[in-house]
Short mmCIF file of C-alpha atoms and ligand atoms in Angstrom, two decimals:
data_model
loop_
_atom_site.label_atom_id
_atom_site.label_comp_id
_atom_site.label_asym_id
_atom_site.label_seq_id
_atom_site.Cartn_x
_atom_site.Cartn_y
_atom_site.Cartn_z
CA MET A 185 128.98 125.81 79.29
CA THR A 186 130.33 126.56 82.73
CA ARG A 187 133.28 124.62 84.32
CA PHE A 188 131.24 123.02 86.72
CA ALA A 189 128.63 121.68 84.20
CA ARG A 190 131.00 118.72 83.17
CA PHE A 191 132.74 117.62 86.37
CA ARG A 192 135.66 115.61 85.47
CA PRO A 193 137.39 114.16 88.79
CA SER A 194 141.12 114.84 89.02
CA ALA A 195 143.62 112.77 90.25
CA ASP A 196 143.60 114.72 93.70
CA ASP A 197 139.93 113.80 93.57
CA ALA A 198 140.42 110.14 92.93
CA VAL A 199 142.92 110.29 95.73
CA ALA A 200 140.82 111.94 98.42
CA LEU A 201 138.11 109.28 97.40
CA PHE A 202 140.33 106.16 97.85
CA ALA A 203 141.43 107.98 101.44
CA GLY A 204 137.55 108.24 102.02
CA VAL A 205 137.11 104.50 101.51
CA ALA A 206 140.14 103.30 103.33
CA ALA A 207 139.07 105.42 106.75
CA VAL A 208 136.00 103.41 106.52
CA VAL A 209 137.82 100.45 105.88
CA GLY A 210 140.18 101.22 108.42
CA SER A 211 137.49 101.75 111.21
CA PHE A 212 136.02 98.12 110.15
CA ALA A 213 139.12 96.66 110.59
CA ALA A 214 139.52 97.86 113.85
CA VAL A 215 136.02 97.21 115.40
CA GLY A 216 134.16 95.19 112.89
CA PHE A 217 130.16 95.39 112.43
CA ALA A 218 130.34 97.08 116.03
CA PRO A 219 128.07 100.13 117.55
CA SER A 220 131.52 102.20 116.91
CA PHE A 221 131.77 101.33 113.64
CA VAL A 222 132.18 104.84 111.66
CA ALA A 223 128.91 103.89 109.76
CA SER A 224 126.70 102.80 112.33
CA PRO A 225 125.89 105.97 113.96
CA ILE A 226 125.13 107.47 110.58
CA GLU A 227 122.87 104.22 109.78
CA ARG A 228 120.93 104.70 113.18
CA TRP A 229 120.51 108.31 112.39
CA LEU A 230 119.31 107.33 109.19
CA ALA A 231 117.12 104.51 110.14
CA ARG A 232 115.13 107.04 112.96
CA ARG A 233 114.77 109.53 110.52
CA MET A 234 113.07 107.46 107.52
CA PRO A 235 109.35 108.11 106.77
CA GLY A 236 107.51 104.77 108.17
CA ALA A 237 106.17 104.27 104.95
CA VAL A 238 109.28 103.89 103.27
CA VAL A 239 110.78 101.48 106.43
CA SER A 240 107.63 99.45 106.03
CA LEU A 241 107.89 99.06 102.33
CA ALA A 242 111.78 97.82 102.70
CA ILE A 243 110.86 95.24 105.27
CA GLN A 244 108.11 93.89 102.89
CA PHE A 245 110.15 94.02 99.57
CA LEU A 246 113.59 94.07 100.68
CA GLY A 247 113.49 92.32 104.10
CA SER A 248 116.88 92.59 106.01
CA LEU A 249 118.57 93.65 102.41
CA GLY A 250 116.93 97.41 103.14
CA GLN A 251 119.07 97.56 106.14
CA GLN A 252 122.13 96.15 104.47
CA LEU A 253 121.64 98.96 101.79
CA ASN A 254 120.91 101.45 104.52
CA LEU A 255 124.18 100.62 105.92
CA VAL A 256 126.15 100.73 102.66
CA ALA A 257 124.56 104.14 102.06
CA ALA A 258 125.66 105.30 105.38
CA ALA A 259 129.20 103.93 104.73
CA LEU A 260 128.92 105.99 101.42
CA VAL A 261 128.15 109.36 103.28
CA ALA A 262 131.04 108.78 105.61
CA VAL A 263 133.20 107.94 102.51
CA CYS A 264 132.29 111.43 100.89
CA VAL A 265 132.79 113.36 104.23
CA VAL A 266 136.33 111.86 104.59
CA ALA A 267 136.99 112.62 100.62
CA ALA A 268 135.94 115.94 101.02
CA VAL A 269 138.25 116.63 104.39
CA ALA A 270 141.01 114.93 102.14
CA ARG A 271 140.80 117.25 99.25
CA VAL A 272 140.91 120.50 101.31
CA ALA A 273 143.74 118.90 103.32
CA GLY A 274 145.60 118.09 100.22
CA THR A 275 145.02 121.58 98.84
CA LEU A 276 146.40 122.99 102.19
CA GLY A 277 149.39 120.85 101.76
CA ASP A 278 149.75 121.89 98.29
CA ARG A 279 149.68 125.51 99.28
CA LEU A 280 152.25 125.23 102.17
CA ALA A 281 154.47 123.25 99.87
CA ASN A 282 154.61 120.42 102.16
CA ARG A 283 153.86 116.77 101.82
CA ALA A 284 153.23 115.96 105.17
CA VAL A 285 150.62 118.59 105.82
CA GLY A 286 147.78 116.77 103.78
CA PRO A 287 148.01 113.55 105.46
CA VAL A 288 148.36 114.51 109.05
CA VAL A 289 145.71 117.48 108.89
CA ALA A 290 143.29 115.05 107.49
CA GLY A 291 143.81 112.23 109.69
CA GLY A 292 143.46 114.87 112.69
CA VAL A 293 140.36 116.04 111.28
CA VAL A 294 139.01 112.71 110.69
CA PHE A 295 140.23 111.28 114.23
CA GLY A 296 138.41 114.28 115.76
CA VAL A 297 135.24 114.00 113.90
CA ALA A 298 135.22 110.30 114.20
CA THR A 299 135.58 110.21 117.88
CA LEU A 300 132.74 112.93 118.27
CA LEU A 301 130.66 110.37 116.42
CA THR A 302 131.43 107.58 117.67
CA GLY A 303 133.19 107.54 120.96
CA SER A 304 135.52 105.10 120.06
CA VAL A 305 139.28 105.49 119.95
CA PRO A 306 140.13 102.39 118.18
CA SER A 307 137.50 102.91 115.44
CA SER A 308 138.38 106.70 114.94
CA GLY A 309 142.23 105.38 115.11
CA GLY A 310 141.51 103.14 112.39
CA ALA A 311 139.83 105.94 110.27
CA ALA A 312 142.11 108.33 110.67
CA VAL A 313 145.38 105.79 109.78
CA GLY A 314 143.22 104.58 106.81
CA THR A 315 143.37 108.28 105.63
CA ALA A 316 146.66 109.47 106.51
CA LEU A 317 148.13 106.19 105.26
CA THR A 318 146.28 106.52 102.00
CA LEU A 319 147.35 110.21 101.06
CA GLY A 320 150.91 109.78 102.65
CA LEU A 321 151.65 106.79 100.10
CA ALA A 322 149.89 108.68 97.22
CA GLY A 323 152.11 111.66 97.93
CA LEU A 324 155.18 109.31 98.28
CA SER A 325 154.66 107.50 95.26
CA GLY A 326 153.78 110.55 93.21
CA SER A 327 157.00 112.19 94.15
CA LEU A 328 159.25 108.90 93.14
CA PRO A 329 161.57 109.51 90.16
CA ALA A 330 159.75 108.92 86.87
CA ARG A 331 159.88 105.12 85.84
CA GLY A 332 158.52 104.14 82.53
CA ALA A 333 155.27 105.76 81.30
CA THR A 334 153.24 106.14 84.12
CA SER A 335 152.50 109.62 84.97
CA PRO A 336 153.13 110.43 88.74
CA ASP A 337 149.15 111.42 88.70
CA ARG A 338 148.44 107.76 87.98
CA ARG A 339 150.94 106.32 90.32
CA ARG A 340 149.26 108.40 93.28
CA VAL A 341 146.25 107.31 92.03
CA LEU A 342 147.37 103.65 91.91
CA ALA A 343 149.00 104.04 95.37
CA SER A 344 145.79 105.13 97.02
CA LEU A 345 143.56 102.49 95.32
CA GLY A 346 146.30 100.11 96.40
CA THR A 347 146.46 101.32 100.01
CA ALA A 348 142.71 100.95 100.23
CA ALA A 349 142.45 97.64 98.91
CA GLY A 350 145.14 96.52 100.77
CA LEU A 351 143.28 97.72 104.44
CA GLY A 352 140.32 95.90 102.91
CA VAL A 353 142.24 92.57 102.70
CA VAL A 354 143.89 93.42 106.49
CA ALA A 355 139.97 94.13 107.71
CA THR A 356 138.63 90.86 106.00
CA VAL A 357 141.23 88.76 107.98
CA LEU A 358 140.82 90.67 111.38
CA THR A 359 136.90 90.46 111.43
CA ASP A 360 136.77 87.17 110.23
CA ASP A 361 133.29 85.49 111.46
CA THR A 362 133.92 83.55 114.75
CA SER A 363 130.03 83.46 115.68
CA GLN A 364 129.29 80.11 117.35
CA PRO A 365 126.46 77.92 116.75
CA THR A 366 123.26 78.62 119.15
CA ALA A 367 121.44 75.40 118.39
CA THR A 368 124.29 72.58 119.35
CA ILE A 369 123.75 71.32 123.07
CA PRO A 370 126.63 73.12 124.76
CA ASP A 371 128.96 71.20 126.81
CA ASP A 372 128.21 72.66 130.07
CA ALA A 373 124.29 72.37 129.70
CA SER A 374 122.33 71.42 133.23
CA PRO A 375 120.72 67.89 132.87
CA ALA A 376 117.39 69.40 132.29
CA VAL A 377 118.37 71.72 129.49
CA ARG A 378 120.32 68.95 127.65
CA GLU A 379 117.20 66.57 128.48
CA ALA A 380 114.69 69.06 126.96
CA LEU A 381 117.17 69.86 123.85
CA GLU A 382 117.57 65.70 123.11
CA ALA A 383 113.85 65.63 123.17
CA ALA A 384 113.18 68.55 121.05
CA ALA A 385 115.75 66.72 118.41
CA ASP A 386 114.12 63.43 118.99
CA GLN A 387 110.60 64.43 118.69
CA SER A 388 111.51 66.32 115.24
CA LEU A 389 110.00 64.83 112.03
CA ALA A 390 112.67 63.41 109.59
CA VAL A 391 111.48 65.37 106.80
CA ASP A 392 114.32 66.62 104.38
CA GLY A 393 114.50 70.18 104.16
CA LEU A 394 112.10 70.77 107.54
CA GLU A 395 114.18 72.96 110.31
CA PRO A 396 114.24 70.68 113.24
CA LEU A 397 111.71 71.68 116.38
CA VAL A 398 114.73 73.87 117.95
CA SER A 399 115.68 75.97 114.94
CA ASP A 400 119.41 75.81 113.62
CA GLU A 401 119.34 79.45 112.66
CA PHE A 402 117.21 81.80 114.58
CA PHE A 403 115.94 84.72 112.67
CA SER A 404 116.94 88.09 113.62
CA VAL A 405 114.98 91.50 113.47
CA ASP A 406 116.58 94.70 114.30
CA ILE A 407 115.83 98.51 114.09
CA ASN A 408 119.50 98.61 113.19
CA ALA A 409 121.95 96.96 110.85
CA VAL A 410 124.40 96.69 113.87
CA ASP A 411 123.66 95.20 117.35
CA PRO A 412 124.32 97.13 120.20
CA GLU A 413 127.13 95.79 122.12
CA VAL A 414 125.76 95.49 126.02
CA ASP A 415 128.69 95.26 128.64
CA ALA A 416 126.71 92.64 131.37
CA THR A 417 128.59 94.07 134.28
CA GLN A 418 127.32 97.31 133.55
CA TRP A 419 124.11 96.63 132.55
CA SER A 420 120.83 96.85 134.65
CA LEU A 421 117.01 96.40 134.30
CA SER A 422 114.51 98.88 136.12
CA VAL A 423 110.88 99.00 136.77
CA THR A 424 110.15 102.59 136.93
CA GLY A 425 107.33 105.00 136.55
CA SER A 426 103.66 104.65 137.97
CA VAL A 427 104.89 102.30 140.64
CA GLU A 428 104.87 102.02 144.32
CA GLU A 429 108.92 101.77 144.29
CA GLU A 430 111.04 101.54 141.31
CA ILE A 431 113.39 98.77 141.56
CA THR A 432 116.76 97.72 139.52
CA VAL A 433 118.44 94.51 139.51
CA ASP A 434 121.73 93.93 137.71
CA TYR A 435 122.90 90.71 135.70
CA GLU A 436 124.11 89.03 138.80
CA GLN A 437 120.87 89.55 140.83
CA LEU A 438 119.07 88.55 137.76
CA ARG A 439 120.90 85.39 137.18
CA SER A 440 120.71 84.48 141.09
CA MET A 441 116.49 84.67 141.08
CA ASP A 442 114.13 81.55 140.69
CA ALA A 443 114.56 80.80 136.94
CA ARG A 444 112.34 78.74 134.44
CA THR A 445 113.54 77.11 131.45
CA GLU A 446 110.82 77.03 128.40
CA PHE A 447 110.80 76.82 124.71
CA HIS A 448 109.11 79.93 122.81
CA THR A 449 108.32 80.27 119.37
CA LEU A 450 108.80 84.03 117.84
CA ARG A 451 107.29 85.28 114.78
CA CYS A 452 107.78 88.94 113.10
CA VAL A 453 104.88 90.83 112.48
CA GLY A 454 106.37 91.85 109.20
CA GLU A 455 107.33 88.23 107.63
CA SER A 456 105.61 86.98 104.49
CA LEU A 457 102.71 84.54 105.14
CA ASN A 458 104.86 81.50 104.20
CA GLY A 459 108.11 83.44 105.53
CA THR A 460 111.16 82.20 107.73
CA LYS A 461 111.03 85.07 110.27
CA MET A 462 109.77 82.34 112.62
CA ASP A 463 111.67 80.53 115.16
CA ASN A 464 111.82 78.27 118.21
CA ALA A 465 114.28 77.97 121.12
CA LEU A 466 114.72 77.12 124.63
CA TRP A 467 114.92 80.18 126.80
CA THR A 468 116.08 80.71 130.14
CA GLY A 469 114.87 83.14 132.67
CA VAL A 470 113.01 84.99 135.49
CA PRO A 471 109.53 85.64 135.43
CA VAL A 472 108.68 89.45 134.59
CA ARG A 473 106.20 89.31 137.40
CA THR A 474 108.50 88.78 140.06
CA LEU A 475 110.01 91.99 139.57
CA LEU A 476 106.78 93.58 138.99
CA ASP A 477 105.25 92.36 142.03
CA ARG A 478 108.17 93.91 144.04
CA ALA A 479 107.62 97.50 142.30
CA GLY A 480 104.00 97.55 142.49
CA PRO A 481 102.46 98.84 139.45
CA ASP A 482 99.78 101.65 139.63
CA SER A 483 98.83 102.39 136.10
CA ASP A 484 95.71 104.16 134.79
CA CYS A 485 96.08 102.60 131.14
CA ASP A 486 97.18 99.64 132.55
CA CYS A 487 100.10 99.65 130.30
CA VAL A 488 103.89 99.80 129.76
CA ARG A 489 106.29 101.21 127.86
CA VAL A 490 109.66 99.03 127.64
CA HIS A 491 113.08 100.38 126.78
CA ALA A 492 116.09 98.88 125.22
CA ALA A 493 119.90 99.65 124.88
CA ASP A 494 119.56 100.51 121.04
CA ASP A 495 116.67 102.90 121.80
CA TYR A 496 113.74 100.91 120.72
CA TYR A 497 110.77 100.80 122.71
CA GLN A 498 107.49 99.35 122.81
CA VAL A 499 104.16 99.93 124.52
CA PHE A 500 101.60 97.39 125.54
CA PRO A 501 99.36 95.96 128.05
CA ILE A 502 101.09 95.52 131.35
CA ASP A 503 98.88 91.86 131.49
CA ALA A 504 100.96 90.70 128.69
CA LEU A 505 103.58 90.62 130.81
CA ASN A 506 102.14 87.91 133.20
CA GLY A 507 103.32 84.95 131.80
CA ALA A 508 106.60 86.45 130.31
CA MET A 509 110.06 86.03 131.32
CA LEU A 510 113.32 88.15 131.45
CA ALA A 511 115.32 85.52 129.23
CA TYR A 512 119.24 85.21 129.59
CA ARG A 513 119.92 82.05 127.94
CA MET A 514 119.00 80.90 124.79
CA ASN A 515 119.76 76.80 124.22
CA GLY A 516 121.54 76.51 127.28
CA ARG A 517 123.96 79.25 126.21
CA PRO A 518 124.13 83.01 127.48
CA LEU A 519 122.08 84.90 125.19
CA PRO A 520 123.61 85.76 122.15
CA GLN A 521 124.70 89.70 121.33
CA GLY A 522 121.93 89.51 118.15
CA HIS A 523 119.32 88.21 120.54
CA GLY A 524 119.61 90.53 123.18
CA TYR A 525 122.19 89.99 125.72
CA PRO A 526 122.42 90.46 128.14
CA ALA A 527 118.71 89.93 128.79
CA ARG A 528 115.50 90.51 126.87
CA ALA A 529 111.90 89.89 127.57
CA LEU A 530 109.99 87.17 125.88
CA VAL A 531 106.03 87.38 125.85
CA PRO A 532 103.97 84.06 125.04
CA GLY A 533 102.08 84.43 122.47
CA HIS A 534 102.45 87.97 121.13
CA TRP A 535 104.15 89.10 117.81
CA GLY A 536 107.88 89.21 117.98
CA GLU A 537 108.12 93.25 118.38
CA ILE A 538 107.53 93.31 122.03
CA ASN A 539 109.60 90.23 122.71
CA VAL A 540 112.53 93.60 123.76
CA LYS A 541 115.86 92.69 123.40
CA TRP A 542 118.82 94.44 125.12
CA ILE A 543 116.22 95.39 127.66
CA THR A 544 116.79 98.42 129.93
CA GLU A 545 113.68 99.36 131.62
CA ILE A 546 110.22 98.61 132.28
CA GLU A 547 108.33 101.73 132.74
CA VAL A 548 104.83 101.78 133.96
CA ILE A 549 102.94 104.48 132.16
CA ASP A 550 99.39 106.61 132.89
CA ARG A 551 98.46 107.40 128.96
CA ASP A 552 98.58 105.06 126.28
CA ALA A 553 101.50 105.79 123.52
CA GLU A 554 102.86 104.42 120.75
CA GLY A 555 105.92 102.22 120.52
CA TYR A 556 108.67 102.21 117.75
CA TRP A 557 107.06 100.29 114.97
CA GLU A 558 103.18 101.91 116.00
CA GLU A 559 104.88 105.26 115.34
CA ARG A 560 105.60 103.84 111.90
CA GLY A 561 102.30 102.39 110.95
CA TRP A 562 102.45 98.86 112.42
CA HIS A 563 100.21 97.21 114.86
CA GLY A 564 102.01 94.20 116.03
CA THR A 565 101.39 94.69 119.48
CA GLY A 566 99.24 91.97 119.90
CA PRO A 567 98.74 87.83 119.72
CA VAL A 568 100.35 86.48 116.72
CA GLU A 569 98.02 84.75 113.82
CA THR A 570 97.63 81.37 113.41
CA VAL A 571 99.93 79.60 110.80
CA ALA A 572 100.86 76.56 109.09
CA LYS A 573 103.75 77.16 106.49
CA ILE A 574 104.63 74.69 103.64
CA HIS A 575 108.69 74.84 103.78
CA ALA A 576 109.72 71.40 102.37
CA GLN A 577 108.89 69.25 99.40
CA ASN A 578 109.96 66.14 98.83
CA THR A 579 109.44 63.22 96.28
CA LEU A 580 110.04 59.77 98.22
CA PRO A 581 111.60 56.83 96.64
CA ASP A 582 108.02 54.91 96.15
CA GLY A 583 106.81 58.08 93.95
CA ARG A 584 104.92 59.68 96.52
CA VAL A 585 105.20 63.27 97.34
CA GLN A 586 105.63 64.58 100.86
CA VAL A 587 105.17 68.33 102.21
CA GLY A 588 105.90 69.49 105.79
CA GLY A 589 106.26 72.78 107.69
CA HIS A 590 105.86 74.14 111.14
CA ALA A 591 102.40 75.21 112.86
CA TYR A 592 102.01 77.48 115.06
CA ALA A 593 99.16 79.37 117.09
CA GLY A 594 100.82 81.32 120.06
CA THR A 595 99.22 80.59 123.30
CA ARG A 596 96.09 79.25 121.91
CA GLY A 597 98.34 76.12 120.79
CA VAL A 598 97.93 73.60 117.53
CA SER A 599 95.80 70.53 118.03
CA ALA A 600 96.02 69.43 114.59
CA VAL A 601 97.14 70.53 110.60
CA GLU A 602 94.97 69.74 107.79
CA VAL A 603 96.21 69.32 104.06
CA SER A 604 94.59 69.64 101.02
CA THR A 605 95.70 68.69 97.66
CA ASP A 606 93.52 69.72 95.73
CA GLY A 607 92.99 73.63 96.21
CA GLY A 608 90.95 73.46 99.34
CA ASP A 609 88.29 71.17 98.19
CA SER A 610 88.82 68.33 100.20
CA TRP A 611 91.21 68.07 103.31
CA SER A 612 93.21 65.26 105.67
CA GLU A 613 95.01 65.17 108.88
CA ALA A 614 98.73 65.60 108.49
CA ARG A 615 101.22 64.02 111.10
CA LEU A 616 102.45 66.42 113.69
CA SER A 617 105.37 66.44 115.98
CA ASP A 618 104.80 65.57 119.72
CA PRO A 619 103.93 68.55 121.59
CA LEU A 620 107.18 69.95 123.57
CA VAL A 621 107.44 69.93 127.17
CA GLU A 622 106.51 73.68 127.92
CA SER A 623 108.34 74.30 130.80
CA VAL A 624 111.92 72.51 132.50
CA ASP A 625 113.07 73.64 136.04
CA TRP A 626 110.19 75.47 137.21
CA ALA A 627 110.93 77.10 140.19
CA GLY A 628 106.95 77.49 140.89
CA GLU A 629 104.43 75.60 142.99
CA PRO A 630 104.23 71.61 141.53
CA GLY A 631 101.35 71.56 139.04
CA GLU A 632 101.22 75.32 138.21
CA THR A 633 101.72 76.52 134.86
CA PRO A 634 103.04 79.84 134.26
CA HIS A 635 101.25 80.25 131.32
CA ALA A 636 100.02 78.16 128.01
CA PRO A 637 102.72 76.87 125.94
CA ASP A 638 103.65 78.96 123.10
CA VAL A 639 105.29 76.76 120.88
CA TRP A 640 105.22 75.64 117.24
CA ARG A 641 104.98 72.12 115.93
CA GLN A 642 106.20 70.14 112.71
CA TRP A 643 103.55 68.83 110.24
CA ALA A 644 104.16 66.25 107.55
CA PHE A 645 101.99 64.76 104.82
CA GLU A 646 102.44 62.51 102.17
CA TYR A 647 100.28 61.56 99.14
CA GLU A 648 100.02 59.94 95.97
CA PRO A 649 100.07 62.68 93.62
CA PRO A 650 97.81 63.30 90.93
CA ALA A 651 98.45 63.58 87.23
CA GLY A 652 99.76 67.22 86.47
CA GLU A 653 99.82 70.31 88.20
CA HIS A 654 98.07 70.67 91.57
CA GLU A 655 97.82 73.03 94.66
CA VAL A 656 98.59 72.06 98.22
CA VAL A 657 97.09 74.01 100.65
CA ALA A 658 97.58 73.77 104.51
CA ARG A 659 95.73 75.16 107.59
CA ALA A 660 96.17 74.73 111.36
CA ILE A 661 93.42 73.85 113.66
CA GLU A 662 93.79 75.60 117.19
CA ALA A 663 93.73 73.51 120.51
CA ASP A 664 89.80 74.61 121.05
CA GLY A 665 89.09 73.62 117.27
CA THR A 666 88.91 76.80 115.83
CA VAL A 667 90.06 76.32 112.20
CA GLN A 668 92.62 79.04 111.11
CA PRO A 669 91.04 81.96 109.09
CA GLU A 670 91.39 81.25 105.56
CA THR A 671 91.49 84.78 104.12
CA GLU A 672 94.86 85.94 102.91
CA ARG A 673 96.27 89.43 104.38
CA GLU A 674 99.52 91.07 104.06
CA ALA A 675 102.03 91.56 106.79
CA PHE A 676 101.10 95.45 106.78
CA PRO A 677 100.02 96.62 109.18
CA HIS A 678 98.54 93.85 111.52
CA GLY A 679 100.97 90.98 110.41
CA PRO A 680 100.40 87.97 107.71
CA SER A 681 97.44 85.83 107.92
CA GLY A 682 95.45 83.03 105.56
CA TRP A 683 96.13 79.62 104.68
CA VAL A 684 99.68 78.88 102.79
CA SER A 685 99.40 77.25 99.62
CA ARG A 686 102.12 76.02 97.21
CA THR A 687 101.64 74.48 93.61
CA VAL A 688 102.98 71.33 93.17
CA GLU A 689 103.78 70.09 89.85
N1 MTE B 849 115.32 96.15 121.40
C1 MTE B 849 114.88 95.81 120.49
N2 MTE B 849 114.22 94.63 120.64
C2 MTE B 849 113.69 94.04 119.75
C3 MTE B 849 114.04 94.40 118.11
C4 MTE B 849 114.74 95.60 117.91
O1 MTE B 849 114.82 95.91 117.09
N3 MTE B 849 115.60 96.09 119.30
N4 MTE B 849 113.25 93.88 117.00
C5 MTE B 849 112.06 93.23 117.68
C6 MTE B 849 111.16 92.59 116.62
S1 MTE B 849 110.36 93.44 115.34
C7 MTE B 849 111.17 91.07 116.53
S2 MTE B 849 110.38 90.40 115.58
C8 MTE B 849 111.84 90.30 117.57
C9 MTE B 849 112.96 89.42 117.18
O2 MTE B 849 113.65 88.81 117.77
P1 MTE B 849 115.08 87.88 117.24
O3 MTE B 849 115.91 88.95 116.47
O4 MTE B 849 115.63 87.55 118.79
O5 MTE B 849 114.62 87.11 116.40
O6 MTE B 849 112.74 91.36 118.49
C10 MTE B 849 112.26 92.39 119.05
N5 MTE B 849 113.17 92.98 119.81
MO1 MO B 850 109.30 91.92 114.14
#
């Protein structure tokens, strides 16, 4: 057997490994889950190169867990790279018989590489300090006069482990989450926004376990585990490509334009049929048409490629933008970072993916092309499928069963929800929440609606349960009377479809 066949980590290996951990933790302590965190660029790189089939499977079976695993994998890569650097630097220090060489060289190299990778001095500084501190303290404790039975090697390993763990505690304290709620009405909300949000709260059905009409927690779907941080003062949006005149607006200009405020529901094409990646909020923004009209698009394919600060892009027909807005406020607050600050597209009635966040450019193109998700096999640039979810199930004091959920049909609108408690043999009409006012503060012509309402409704239904197990099924009826199609279809590639059912005992 060769020496390498059985790798036995030495104390030096262990110290180097903990130095790697300390580097990642140090970077995290300095910047948190930011694009400049050392693992972020590695995670982005991994996500871009992951085969589409793997990404699609991960989305369907792991949800956002897949992304967190990817970030963990990226962090492990960073740990290993730093460990290797620390190991080499430590050997160099031993050769030169100088205890300072290891920490200084390793810290320096880590700082250099991390700066190249992240472009952030605080992040690489944190990583370098973590590395140097761990190696330095390990070296010191190994050279202390012997006390008791603990060997110097053991002391070194414990010291490096302790340093990494200590930095972990510091990081946890420093990055303590201070995110604010997005669904409560802000104190400085305009009267119209306040009125709309209060109306939505009043109109929400009182059903236990049913999210209100304005989502308490709005889902988030991103190609990266870490959201981009866009400085609004540096941000601008351009309309480019096949246009008469390219135009650019900055954040101040955008906010000074005629705005409208309206409810919009978003649903992700990758969610499961009865999933929770469907939510509703009150958005404020500028009609995209205002900017397009100024630029004068002239496209052979009548299509656009919309770009974002996280290098996301989607291609879709320019007509989809007719009723669309560039939103910069959500529920009366500036758009949260996770939902696209400073501005995002909201495209009525379409699957979530073309509602591009952190939007930077609307490129009018001449030849149809594929967007980020289409390159990975999805077909989510069209109108959403109709759905009636079953999310709440309660037993009322009088013994009746209550079921409820949200129904959404994009701009086709929901006029009714029907419920069956016998697996689809007979149907009854559910109670529906009143339709939300579609447009608040609309600065357009009186009576003119920018587009058909694009909001969900809640439904609830109470019934005397039959003896034993039975199947509850829900289906939505669109405004024109069309019954939601029954056939069940999985999310990939066109989005989930079909009637939601649930077994009630
Ligand atoms: N720039 C950018 N925009 C994006 C995405 C993204 O990863 N990057 N994800 C899209 C997808 S797939 C969906 S479903 C919606 C979700 O919007 P939300 O995160 O605000 O819920 O944003 C879309 N816009
Ligand atoms: Mo999505």
